[in-house]
Amino acid sequence: MKILTMPSFGADMAVGTIVKWNVKPGDPVSRGDIIASIETMKGLIDMEVFDDGIIVTLLAAEGEELEIGRPIAELQLKNEEDSNNSSVQIVESGDAHSVDVGSNTAVNQEGASNSSDSQNDVTKESRVLTDVEVKSGDSINTRRPKISPAARNKAEQLGIDWRQLSQGTGPDGALLLDDINIADTQSAEPALDSVKGPKDMMRDAIAANVSRSKRDIPHYYLQLDMVLDNTLNWLSLHNADLPPSNRILSNAVIYSAIARTLSEFPAFNGFYRDGHYQPSDSVHLGNAISLRQGGLMVAAIHNAQNLGLLELMEKIKDQVNRARKGGLRMSEMQDATVTVSNLGDRGTDSIQSIIYPPQVAIIGIGRQRIVPWVIDNVVSSATIISMSLAADHRVSDGHSGARLLNKINKLLQTPEKLV
Amino acid sequence: MKNLHSLKDLVCKLILDIAPEADMQSLDPNEELREELDLDSMDFMNLLDSIAKETGVNVPESDYAKVNSLQSLTEYIATRR
């Protein structure tokens, strides 16, 4: 049995409301199915399941607002024997926060006070199997990591619920003493206060996240001006006879150049967790989309390095439209391996961004502007953008960051290669 | 003239589909549309897309400078329908 919880769709999300269930108890579901629509500060998001199974109970009613990490449904995993292990990986005992739930649902009340990132870790990333589940012969995902006895003692002394922690730094992701000490300092972060209104909570969550980023990540910053004339000329030829729906915007070319270059620079594309950097094989390009109602949403364009320009343009268009009208999928909200922050045509010349933990790099794009530019000792006019890179100095150095930006610039001079 | 009015209403409706919070009442029809309503390049492309579908008029990129206000956009469509 697996407990599905209110997912986090971003560092600035504290609560969500289930607007509509698409499933009822007894319904079979497959990985990728959309089981619910969830209203957040940022609009309507479609929640997917990541396993095959059967919905056993719904633990939250439509219209109910819940903090992230709260249980919302029970899923019996496919091939799971329904007898003994039903309550195995459910954490701790406590009062069940439930609507129509049976007595075997034990719920950890502490869960919601963890940061959104560790919630992501717990629910999605660090699926460390405990001995119990391994013996059950199934790839059951569990929330409980391994832990050394010393670390366990320490956690109990400090009152830290280690079952809620992400993977540790020991063998097989086991939690060690150091991990508990780190968790202890992290838990000193301001907890979300349920008395505050949702706007305050969103602000608090943003504050906690960016503070954590600036405290934990030694950022370094680079910036390069890139001439866009080749890209723009190529685009105007390409778009000349096309209806608006088939046109490609310059952003798509820029994103494509970034994604393809990042696939060759693994030190800028991945997650830094618990003192350890794990590069990602794919570039899930986080596109920071500004919302009309205010705020930002970061949605991942999956495997962006493999997409042709037209495909990428379609993805961006579809994603921006869904971000603004509702209907982004949970997976898009959670697994960006790097982020691009683009202030658009009417922004400023450049932006220096704050890395989104556990990512290790963020690329900022200023507005396109026409400037005097020297080519072959002659001053002429050129349309340029200033592209910035903020990166984690624990993982990469300025030298490789500069190579990254120069490589992107080079690709932008030959946009036809990106098709 | 009546046609131009109903065409402008149509354009306003299409703008509101994209930017629901836009205050069309207080928009100066001769001001720069994208600036006034904070439409980014994606919004503007979507607007031209829906205009093409509704009116059959396709605004090429090379004519973007001719359609930068509500007034000029409406007139542009009117002369090409």
mmCIF file of C-alpha atoms in Angstrom, chain A residues 28-200:
data_model
loop_
_atom_site.group_PDB
_atom_site.id
_atom_site.type_symbol
_atom_site.label_atom_id
_atom_site.label_comp_id
_atom_site.label_asym_id
_atom_site.label_seq_id
_atom_site.Cartn_x
_atom_site.Cartn_y
_atom_site.Cartn_z
ATOM 1 C CA PRO A 28 -7.480 0.725 -11.287
ATOM 2 C CA VAL A 29 -4.817 3.287 -12.262
ATOM 3 C CA SER A 30 -1.669 3.150 -14.359
ATOM 4 C CA ARG A 31 1.508 5.143 -14.115
ATOM 5 C CA GLY A 32 0.921 8.553 -15.669
ATOM 6 C CA ASP A 33 -2.842 8.615 -15.113
ATOM 7 C CA ILE A 34 -4.217 11.905 -13.915
ATOM 8 C CA ILE A 35 -6.083 11.135 -10.715
ATOM 9 C CA ALA A 36 -6.985 14.590 -9.473
ATOM 10 C CA SER A 37 -7.028 18.278 -10.289
ATOM 11 C CA ILE A 38 -5.431 20.396 -7.607
ATOM 12 C CA GLU A 39 -5.939 24.107 -7.189
ATOM 13 C CA THR A 40 -2.853 25.968 -6.011
ATOM 14 C CA MET A 41 -1.823 29.601 -5.742
ATOM 15 C CA LYS A 42 -0.599 29.099 -9.282
ATOM 16 C CA GLY A 43 -3.669 27.638 -10.844
ATOM 17 C CA LEU A 44 -4.974 24.190 -11.583
ATOM 18 C CA ILE A 45 -2.474 21.336 -11.736
ATOM 19 C CA ASP A 46 -3.130 17.781 -12.869
ATOM 20 C CA MET A 47 -1.841 15.222 -10.413
ATOM 21 C CA GLU A 48 -0.469 12.005 -11.840
ATOM 22 C CA VAL A 49 0.284 8.663 -10.214
ATOM 23 C CA PHE A 50 3.730 7.168 -10.608
ATOM 24 C CA ASP A 51 2.732 3.540 -10.093
ATOM 25 C CA ASP A 52 0.247 0.999 -11.348
ATOM 26 C CA GLY A 53 -2.336 -0.088 -8.811
ATOM 27 C CA ILE A 54 -5.790 0.294 -7.416
ATOM 28 C CA ILE A 55 -7.143 3.267 -5.510
ATOM 29 C CA VAL A 56 -8.240 1.949 -2.112
ATOM 30 C CA THR A 57 -9.477 5.035 -0.320
ATOM 31 C CA LEU A 58 -9.623 8.731 -0.869
ATOM 32 C CA LEU A 59 -8.431 10.519 2.251
ATOM 33 C CA ALA A 60 -9.384 14.030 1.225
ATOM 34 C CA ALA A 61 -12.645 15.422 -0.018
ATOM 35 C CA GLU A 62 -13.149 17.637 -3.018
ATOM 36 C CA GLY A 63 -12.838 21.237 -1.896
ATOM 37 C CA GLU A 64 -10.590 20.388 1.018
ATOM 38 C CA GLU A 65 -7.443 22.478 1.422
ATOM 39 C CA LEU A 66 -4.406 20.558 2.671
ATOM 40 C CA GLU A 67 -0.802 21.350 3.406
ATOM 41 C CA ILE A 68 1.738 19.676 1.183
ATOM 42 C CA GLY A 69 2.718 16.244 2.425
ATOM 43 C CA ARG A 70 -0.733 15.479 3.809
ATOM 44 C CA PRO A 71 -2.092 12.092 2.751
ATOM 45 C CA ILE A 72 -4.829 12.290 0.154
ATOM 46 C CA ALA A 73 -5.320 8.714 -1.027
ATOM 47 C CA GLU A 74 -4.263 5.130 -0.537
ATOM 48 C CA LEU A 75 -3.000 3.199 -3.517
ATOM 49 C CA GLN A 76 -2.632 -0.559 -3.539
ATOM 50 C CA LEU A 77 0.294 -1.250 -5.817
ATOM 51 C CA LYS A 78 -0.060 -3.717 -8.616
ATOM 52 C CA ASN A 79 0.939 -7.273 -7.628
ATOM 53 C CA GLU A 80 0.948 -6.200 -4.037
ATOM 54 C CA GLU A 81 -0.455 -8.770 -1.702
ATOM 55 C CA ASP A 82 -3.052 -7.026 0.273
ATOM 56 C CA SER A 83 -2.542 -8.872 3.504
ATOM 57 C CA ASN A 84 0.491 -8.169 5.658
ATOM 58 C CA ASN A 85 2.354 -5.273 4.284
ATOM 59 C CA SER A 86 -0.456 -2.829 3.983
ATOM 60 C CA SER A 87 0.765 -0.637 6.765
ATOM 61 C CA VAL A 88 4.447 -1.353 6.493
ATOM 62 C CA GLN A 89 5.794 1.832 5.066
ATOM 63 C CA ILE A 90 3.306 4.162 6.558
ATOM 64 C CA VAL A 91 5.044 6.297 9.063
ATOM 65 C CA GLU A 92 4.420 6.555 12.748
ATOM 66 C CA SER A 93 1.152 6.502 14.512
ATOM 67 C CA GLY A 94 -0.899 9.548 15.144
ATOM 68 C CA ASP A 95 -4.258 11.014 14.464
ATOM 69 C CA ALA A 96 -5.393 10.308 10.990
ATOM 70 C CA HIS A 97 -6.243 13.402 9.068
ATOM 71 C CA SER A 98 -8.898 11.809 7.027
ATOM 72 C CA VAL A 99 -12.329 11.992 5.624
ATOM 73 C CA ASP A 100 -13.626 8.506 5.220
ATOM 74 C CA VAL A 101 -10.658 6.424 6.057
ATOM 75 C CA GLY A 102 -10.420 3.089 7.751
ATOM 76 C CA SER A 103 -8.581 2.672 11.011
ATOM 77 C CA ASN A 104 -5.356 1.334 9.535
ATOM 78 C CA THR A 105 -4.263 4.645 8.116
ATOM 79 C CA ALA A 106 -1.617 6.043 10.336
ATOM 80 C CA VAL A 107 -0.455 9.440 9.407
ATOM 81 C CA ASN A 108 2.556 11.415 10.407
ATOM 82 C CA GLN A 109 1.482 14.845 11.478
ATOM 83 C CA GLU A 110 5.016 16.147 11.252
ATOM 84 C CA GLY A 111 5.111 15.511 7.544
ATOM 85 C CA ALA A 112 3.748 18.839 6.477
ATOM 86 C CA SER A 113 6.307 20.878 8.307
ATOM 87 C CA ASN A 114 9.133 19.620 6.170
ATOM 88 C CA SER A 115 10.372 21.818 3.386
ATOM 89 C CA SER A 116 8.835 21.243 0.017
ATOM 90 C CA ASP A 117 12.097 19.949 -1.332
ATOM 91 C CA SER A 118 12.405 17.228 1.179
ATOM 92 C CA GLN A 119 8.822 16.343 0.421
ATOM 93 C CA ASN A 120 9.750 15.963 -3.191
ATOM 94 C CA ASP A 121 12.686 13.890 -2.162
ATOM 95 C CA VAL A 122 10.540 11.668 -0.078
ATOM 96 C CA THR A 123 7.726 11.194 -2.491
ATOM 97 C CA LYS A 124 9.596 11.020 -5.741
ATOM 98 C CA GLU A 125 13.320 10.893 -5.717
ATOM 99 C CA SER A 126 14.676 8.838 -2.930
ATOM 100 C CA ARG A 127 12.829 5.636 -3.133
ATOM 101 C CA VAL A 128 15.080 3.683 -0.868
ATOM 102 C CA LEU A 129 13.848 0.225 -0.172
ATOM 103 C CA THR A 130 13.824 -1.104 3.312
ATOM 104 C CA ASP A 131 14.510 -4.739 4.023
ATOM 105 C CA VAL A 132 10.877 -5.441 4.592
ATOM 106 C CA GLU A 133 9.806 -4.328 1.199
ATOM 107 C CA VAL A 134 12.695 -5.935 -0.597
ATOM 108 C CA LYS A 135 11.604 -9.245 0.847
ATOM 109 C CA SER A 136 8.124 -8.728 -0.421
ATOM 110 C CA GLY A 137 9.642 -9.117 -3.867
ATOM 111 C CA ASP A 138 8.088 -6.037 -5.346
ATOM 112 C CA SER A 139 9.410 -2.677 -6.342
ATOM 113 C CA ILE A 140 7.363 -0.954 -3.731
ATOM 114 C CA ASN A 141 8.365 2.581 -3.120
ATOM 115 C CA THR A 142 8.728 3.510 0.446
ATOM 116 C CA ARG A 143 9.262 6.658 2.360
ATOM 117 C CA ARG A 144 11.655 5.120 4.865
ATOM 118 C CA PRO A 145 15.407 5.405 4.259
ATOM 119 C CA LYS A 146 18.032 3.219 5.922
ATOM 120 C CA ILE A 147 19.726 4.687 8.954
ATOM 121 C CA SER A 148 22.779 3.889 11.043
ATOM 122 C CA PRO A 149 22.159 3.131 14.752
ATOM 123 C CA ALA A 150 24.179 6.186 15.859
ATOM 124 C CA ALA A 151 22.238 8.431 13.528
ATOM 125 C CA ARG A 152 19.010 6.952 14.752
ATOM 126 C CA ASN A 153 19.891 7.651 18.383
ATOM 127 C CA LYS A 154 20.878 11.184 17.530
ATOM 128 C CA ALA A 155 17.661 11.732 15.583
ATOM 129 C CA GLU A 156 15.615 10.518 18.508
ATOM 130 C CA GLN A 157 17.518 12.793 20.892
ATOM 131 C CA LEU A 158 16.910 15.775 18.674
ATOM 132 C CA GLY A 159 13.320 14.843 18.035
ATOM 133 C CA ILE A 160 13.903 14.606 14.287
ATOM 134 C CA ASP A 161 11.632 12.296 12.330
ATOM 135 C CA TRP A 162 14.305 10.620 10.204
ATOM 136 C CA ARG A 163 11.699 8.688 8.212
ATOM 137 C CA GLN A 164 10.801 11.968 6.584
ATOM 138 C CA LEU A 165 14.371 12.685 5.499
ATOM 139 C CA SER A 166 15.635 12.128 2.006
ATOM 140 C CA GLN A 167 18.430 9.769 1.155
ATOM 141 C CA GLY A 168 21.559 10.003 3.291
ATOM 142 C CA THR A 169 25.217 9.993 2.373
ATOM 143 C CA GLY A 170 26.003 6.457 3.546
ATOM 144 C CA PRO A 171 25.986 3.168 1.571
ATOM 145 C CA ASP A 172 22.724 2.648 -0.332
ATOM 146 C CA GLY A 173 21.658 6.117 0.732
ATOM 147 C CA ALA A 174 21.658 5.260 4.422
ATOM 148 C CA LEU A 175 21.357 8.174 6.814
ATOM 149 C CA LEU A 176 24.518 8.802 8.829
ATOM 150 C CA LEU A 177 25.199 10.966 11.876
ATOM 151 C CA ASP A 178 26.175 13.932 9.683
ATOM 152 C CA ASP A 179 22.914 13.756 7.790
ATOM 153 C CA ILE A 180 21.011 14.068 11.028
ATOM 154 C CA ASN A 181 23.106 17.057 12.092
ATOM 155 C CA ILE A 182 22.404 18.736 8.759
ATOM 156 C CA ALA A 183 18.717 17.962 9.103
ATOM 157 C CA ASP A 184 18.778 19.497 12.550
ATOM 158 C CA THR A 185 20.123 22.818 11.267
ATOM 159 C CA GLN A 186 17.655 22.747 8.407
ATOM 160 C CA SER A 187 14.724 22.155 10.695
ATOM 161 C CA ALA A 188 15.570 25.451 12.351
ATOM 162 C CA GLU A 189 14.097 27.131 9.287
ATOM 163 C CA PRO A 190 10.874 28.950 9.954
ATOM 164 C CA ALA A 191 8.062 26.456 9.867
ATOM 165 C CA LEU A 192 4.957 27.159 7.889
ATOM 166 C CA ASP A 193 2.388 28.636 10.157
ATOM 167 C CA SER A 194 -1.088 27.362 9.549
ATOM 168 C CA VAL A 195 -2.621 30.510 11.017
ATOM 169 C CA LYS A 196 -1.242 32.626 8.203
ATOM 170 C CA GLY A 197 -3.130 33.162 4.998
ATOM 171 C CA PRO A 198 -2.081 31.417 1.779
ATOM 172 C CA LYS A 199 -0.352 34.512 0.377
ATOM 173 C CA ASP A 200 1.761 34.838 3.505
#
